Short mmCIF file of C-alpha atoms in Angstrom, two decimals:
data_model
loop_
_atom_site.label_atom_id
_atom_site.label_comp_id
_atom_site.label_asym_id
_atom_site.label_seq_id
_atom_site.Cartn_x
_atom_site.Cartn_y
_atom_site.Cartn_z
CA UNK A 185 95.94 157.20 155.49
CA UNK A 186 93.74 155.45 157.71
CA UNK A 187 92.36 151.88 156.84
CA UNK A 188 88.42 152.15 156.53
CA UNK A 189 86.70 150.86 159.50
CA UNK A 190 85.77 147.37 158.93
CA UNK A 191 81.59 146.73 159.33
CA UNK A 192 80.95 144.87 162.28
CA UNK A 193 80.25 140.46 161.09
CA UNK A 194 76.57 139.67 162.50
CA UNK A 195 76.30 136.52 164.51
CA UNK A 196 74.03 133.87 163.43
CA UNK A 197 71.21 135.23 165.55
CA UNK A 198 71.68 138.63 164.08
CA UNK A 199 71.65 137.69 160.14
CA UNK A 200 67.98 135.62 161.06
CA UNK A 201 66.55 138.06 162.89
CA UNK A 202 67.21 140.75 160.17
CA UNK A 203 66.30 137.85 157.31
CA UNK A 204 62.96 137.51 158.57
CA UNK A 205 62.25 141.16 158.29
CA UNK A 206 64.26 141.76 154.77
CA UNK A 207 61.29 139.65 152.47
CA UNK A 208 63.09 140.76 149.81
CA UNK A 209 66.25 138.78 150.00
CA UNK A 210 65.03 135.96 151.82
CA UNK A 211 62.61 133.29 151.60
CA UNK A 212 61.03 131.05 154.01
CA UNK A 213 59.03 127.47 153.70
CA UNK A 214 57.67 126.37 156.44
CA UNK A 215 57.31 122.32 156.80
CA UNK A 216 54.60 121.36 159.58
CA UNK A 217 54.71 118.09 161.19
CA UNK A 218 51.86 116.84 163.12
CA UNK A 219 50.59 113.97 165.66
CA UNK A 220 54.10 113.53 167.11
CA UNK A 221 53.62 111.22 170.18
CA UNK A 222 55.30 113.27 172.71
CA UNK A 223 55.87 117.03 171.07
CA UNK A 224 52.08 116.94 169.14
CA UNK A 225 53.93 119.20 166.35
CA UNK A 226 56.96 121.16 165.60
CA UNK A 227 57.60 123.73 162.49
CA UNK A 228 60.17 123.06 160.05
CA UNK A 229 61.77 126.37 158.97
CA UNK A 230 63.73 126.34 155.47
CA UNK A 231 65.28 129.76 155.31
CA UNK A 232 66.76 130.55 152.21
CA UNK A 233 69.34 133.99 152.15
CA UNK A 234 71.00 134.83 149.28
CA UNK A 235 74.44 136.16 150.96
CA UNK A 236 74.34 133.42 153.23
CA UNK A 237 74.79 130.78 150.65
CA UNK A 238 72.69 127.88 152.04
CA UNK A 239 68.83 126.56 152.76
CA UNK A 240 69.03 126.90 156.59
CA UNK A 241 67.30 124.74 158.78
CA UNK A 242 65.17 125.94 162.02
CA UNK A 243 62.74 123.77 164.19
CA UNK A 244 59.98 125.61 166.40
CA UNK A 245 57.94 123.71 168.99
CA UNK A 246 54.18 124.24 167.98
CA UNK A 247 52.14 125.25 164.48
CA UNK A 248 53.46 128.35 162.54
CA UNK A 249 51.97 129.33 159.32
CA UNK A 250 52.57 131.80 156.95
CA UNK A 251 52.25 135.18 158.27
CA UNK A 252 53.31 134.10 161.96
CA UNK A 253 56.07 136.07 163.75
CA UNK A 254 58.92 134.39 164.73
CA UNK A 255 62.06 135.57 167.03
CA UNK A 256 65.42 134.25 166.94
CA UNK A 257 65.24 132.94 170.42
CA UNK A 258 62.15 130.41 169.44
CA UNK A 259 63.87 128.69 166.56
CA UNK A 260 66.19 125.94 166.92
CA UNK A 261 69.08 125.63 164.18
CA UNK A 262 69.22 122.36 162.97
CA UNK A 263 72.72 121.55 160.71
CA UNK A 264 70.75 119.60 158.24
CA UNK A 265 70.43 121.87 155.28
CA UNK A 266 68.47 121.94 152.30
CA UNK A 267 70.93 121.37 148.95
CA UNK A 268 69.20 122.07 145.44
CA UNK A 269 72.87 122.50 143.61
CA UNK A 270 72.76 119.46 141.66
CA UNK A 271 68.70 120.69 140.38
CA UNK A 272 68.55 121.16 136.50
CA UNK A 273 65.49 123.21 136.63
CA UNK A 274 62.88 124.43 138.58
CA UNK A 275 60.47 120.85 138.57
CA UNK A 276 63.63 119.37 139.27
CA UNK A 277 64.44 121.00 142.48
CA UNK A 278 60.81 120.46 143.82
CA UNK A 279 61.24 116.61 143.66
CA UNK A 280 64.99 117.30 145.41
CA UNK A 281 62.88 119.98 147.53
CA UNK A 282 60.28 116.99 148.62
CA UNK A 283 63.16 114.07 148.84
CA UNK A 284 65.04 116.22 151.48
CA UNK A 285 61.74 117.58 153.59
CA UNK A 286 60.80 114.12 153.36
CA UNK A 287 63.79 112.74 154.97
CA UNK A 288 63.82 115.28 157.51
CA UNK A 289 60.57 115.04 159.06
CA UNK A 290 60.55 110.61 158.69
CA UNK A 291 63.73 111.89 161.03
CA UNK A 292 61.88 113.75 163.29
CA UNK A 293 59.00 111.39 163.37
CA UNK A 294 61.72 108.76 164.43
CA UNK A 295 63.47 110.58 166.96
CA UNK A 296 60.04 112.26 168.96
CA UNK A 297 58.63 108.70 169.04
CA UNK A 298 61.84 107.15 170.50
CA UNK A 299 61.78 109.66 173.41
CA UNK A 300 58.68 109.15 174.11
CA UNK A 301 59.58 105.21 174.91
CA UNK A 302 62.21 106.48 176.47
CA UNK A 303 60.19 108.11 179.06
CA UNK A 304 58.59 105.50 180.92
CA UNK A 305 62.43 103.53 181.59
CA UNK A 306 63.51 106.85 182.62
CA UNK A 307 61.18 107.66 185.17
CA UNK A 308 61.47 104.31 186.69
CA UNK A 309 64.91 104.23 186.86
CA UNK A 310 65.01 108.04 188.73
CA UNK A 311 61.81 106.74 190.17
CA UNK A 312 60.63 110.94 189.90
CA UNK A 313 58.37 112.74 187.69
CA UNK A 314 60.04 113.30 184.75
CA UNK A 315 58.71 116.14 181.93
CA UNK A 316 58.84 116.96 178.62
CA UNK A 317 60.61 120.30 177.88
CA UNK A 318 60.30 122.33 174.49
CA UNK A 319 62.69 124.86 175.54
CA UNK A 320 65.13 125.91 172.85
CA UNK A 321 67.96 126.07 174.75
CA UNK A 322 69.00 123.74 177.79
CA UNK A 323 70.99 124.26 180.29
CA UNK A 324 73.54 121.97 180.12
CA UNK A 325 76.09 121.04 177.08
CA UNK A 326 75.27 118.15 174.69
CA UNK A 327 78.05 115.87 172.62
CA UNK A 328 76.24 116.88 169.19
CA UNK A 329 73.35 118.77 167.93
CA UNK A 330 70.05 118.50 168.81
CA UNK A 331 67.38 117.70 166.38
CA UNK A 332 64.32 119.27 167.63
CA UNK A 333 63.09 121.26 170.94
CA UNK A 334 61.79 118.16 172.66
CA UNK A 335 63.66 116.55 176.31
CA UNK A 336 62.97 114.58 178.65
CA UNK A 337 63.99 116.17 181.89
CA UNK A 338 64.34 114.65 185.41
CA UNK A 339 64.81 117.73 187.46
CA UNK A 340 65.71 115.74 191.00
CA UNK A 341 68.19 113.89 189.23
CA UNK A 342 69.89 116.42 186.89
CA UNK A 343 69.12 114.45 184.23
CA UNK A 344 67.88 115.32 180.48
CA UNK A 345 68.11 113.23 177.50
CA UNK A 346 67.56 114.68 174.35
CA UNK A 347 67.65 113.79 170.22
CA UNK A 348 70.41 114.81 168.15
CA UNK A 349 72.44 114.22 165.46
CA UNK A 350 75.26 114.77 163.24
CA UNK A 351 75.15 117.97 160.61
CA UNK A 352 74.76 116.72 157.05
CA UNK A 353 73.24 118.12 153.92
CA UNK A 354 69.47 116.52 153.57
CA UNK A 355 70.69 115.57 149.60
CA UNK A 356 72.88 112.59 151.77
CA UNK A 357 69.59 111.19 153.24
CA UNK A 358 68.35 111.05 156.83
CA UNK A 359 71.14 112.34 159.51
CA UNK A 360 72.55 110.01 161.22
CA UNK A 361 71.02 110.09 164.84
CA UNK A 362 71.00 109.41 168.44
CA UNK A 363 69.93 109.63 171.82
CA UNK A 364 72.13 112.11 173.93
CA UNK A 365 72.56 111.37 177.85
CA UNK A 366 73.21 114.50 180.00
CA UNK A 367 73.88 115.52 183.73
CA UNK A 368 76.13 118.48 184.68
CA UNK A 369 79.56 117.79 183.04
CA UNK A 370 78.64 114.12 181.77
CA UNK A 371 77.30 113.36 178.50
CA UNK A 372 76.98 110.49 176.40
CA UNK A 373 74.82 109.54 172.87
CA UNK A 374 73.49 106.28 172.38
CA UNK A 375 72.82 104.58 168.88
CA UNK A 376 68.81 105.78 168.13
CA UNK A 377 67.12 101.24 168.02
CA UNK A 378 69.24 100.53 171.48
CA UNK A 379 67.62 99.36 174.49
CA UNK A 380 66.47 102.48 176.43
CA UNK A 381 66.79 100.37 179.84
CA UNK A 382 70.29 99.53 179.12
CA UNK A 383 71.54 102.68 177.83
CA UNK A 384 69.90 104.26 181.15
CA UNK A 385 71.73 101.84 183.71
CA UNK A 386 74.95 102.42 181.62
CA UNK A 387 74.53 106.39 182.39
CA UNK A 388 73.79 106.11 185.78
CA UNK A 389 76.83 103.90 186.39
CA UNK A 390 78.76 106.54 184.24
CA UNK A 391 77.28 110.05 186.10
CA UNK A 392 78.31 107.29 189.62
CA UNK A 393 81.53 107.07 188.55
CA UNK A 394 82.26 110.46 187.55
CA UNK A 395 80.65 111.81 190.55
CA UNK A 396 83.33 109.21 192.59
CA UNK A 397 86.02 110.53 190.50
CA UNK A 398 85.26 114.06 191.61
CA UNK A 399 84.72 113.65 195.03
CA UNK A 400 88.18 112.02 195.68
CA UNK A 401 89.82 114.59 193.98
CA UNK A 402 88.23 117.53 196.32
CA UNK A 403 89.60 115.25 199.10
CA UNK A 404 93.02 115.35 197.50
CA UNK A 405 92.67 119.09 196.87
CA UNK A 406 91.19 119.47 200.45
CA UNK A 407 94.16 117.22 201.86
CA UNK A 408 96.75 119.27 200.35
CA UNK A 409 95.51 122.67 201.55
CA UNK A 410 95.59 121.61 205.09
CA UNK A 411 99.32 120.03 204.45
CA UNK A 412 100.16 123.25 202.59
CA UNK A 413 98.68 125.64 205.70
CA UNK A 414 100.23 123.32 208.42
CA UNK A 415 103.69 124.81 206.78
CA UNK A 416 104.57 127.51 209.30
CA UNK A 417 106.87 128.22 212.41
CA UNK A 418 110.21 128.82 212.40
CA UNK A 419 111.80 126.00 210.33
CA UNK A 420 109.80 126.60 207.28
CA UNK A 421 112.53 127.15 204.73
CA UNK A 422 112.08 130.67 203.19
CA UNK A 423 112.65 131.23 199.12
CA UNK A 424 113.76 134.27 197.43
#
């Protein structure tokens, strides 16, 4: 006998994307925070799927209400989850409910209005124009998660900086957070109240370095092809 084909496991994108079509096993709050310095307002998504097992968290760039249509590829997961297990009823779980929101968006607060200082040390240092990108995705690799669709992006230089933070349950308070450095293949978070100046220099000394680094080993690698195609005539010994 044949084993029963085995149905195919949705990806993350999938099981939202069918969630916020299926009302009937799903339910969505959405948590709107205003009169953020540098990203005006984002949209706290709690999405709530029974076969999934958790609260999930998404952040949107912008106001979204009930009723507003949302796509996978405009929502940014968030690994801060909403936990109601320890409720022991319903009015219960709203103060829980409120706690966690609560500590979520004083987080977000925090984080949008330390990028915004950020910016001004930033676009000295580059001494470029230096905007403010809402994208979802970037297109380079960060050391943790990112908090909300806000950067700070230096295009001449490569350079974005970014908030995120470390995935924890919103029943265990605020996440802890930080400021993420990032150019190409170098990356580095630094602690959220540091001195934007100082962690700046320190990157650009890092990204220096690095870029050193790499450029003397291309001359090594360049070096040894030329030994290794200088290798011919008659005495080269033969293998085999």
């Amino acid at each position: 006998m044949e084993e029963p084909g085995r149905p195919k496991r949705d990806s993350a994108d999938d099981l939202l994307r069918r969630a916020l079509v299926d009302q009937e096993a799903t339910v969505s709050v959405a948590l709107k925070v205003r009169n953020l310095p540098l990203s005006e307002a984002v949209t706290v998504i709690f999405h709530g799927r029974r076969d999934l097992g958790t609260v999930q968290t998404y952040v949107t760039p912008g106001h979204h209400g009930t009723g507003s249509a949302l796509g996978a590829d405009s929502l940014l997961r968030v690994p801060c989850d909403i936990d109601l297990a320890e409720a022991d009823d319903r009015a219960d779980a709203e103060r829980l409910y409120a706690e966690q929101a609560a500590a979520l968006r004083d987080a977000l607060v925090g984080a949008d209005t330390v990028l915004d200082i950020w910016r001004d040390p930033l676009q000295e240092l580059v001494r470029a124009h230096v905007k403010v990108d809402h994208s979802v995705h970037l297109n380079v690799r960060l050391p943790a998660h990112r908090l909300m669709p806000t950067a700070l992006v230096a295009p001449d230089k490569g350079i974005i900086v970014a908030a995120v933070c470390s995935a924890r349950a919103l029943a265990e308070g605020r996440p802890p957070m930080g400021i993420a450095c990032a150019q190409q293949d170098v990356a580095r978070v630094y602690p959220l109240p540091d001195d934007p100046e100082r962690c700046l220099e320190d990157f650009l000394e890092l990204a220096a370095e690095h870029a050193r680094r790499m450029a003397e080993q291309l001359g090594r690698q360049e070096a040894s092809v030329q030994r290794f195609l200088e290798l011919s005539g008659d005495d080269f010994p033969q293998t085999g």
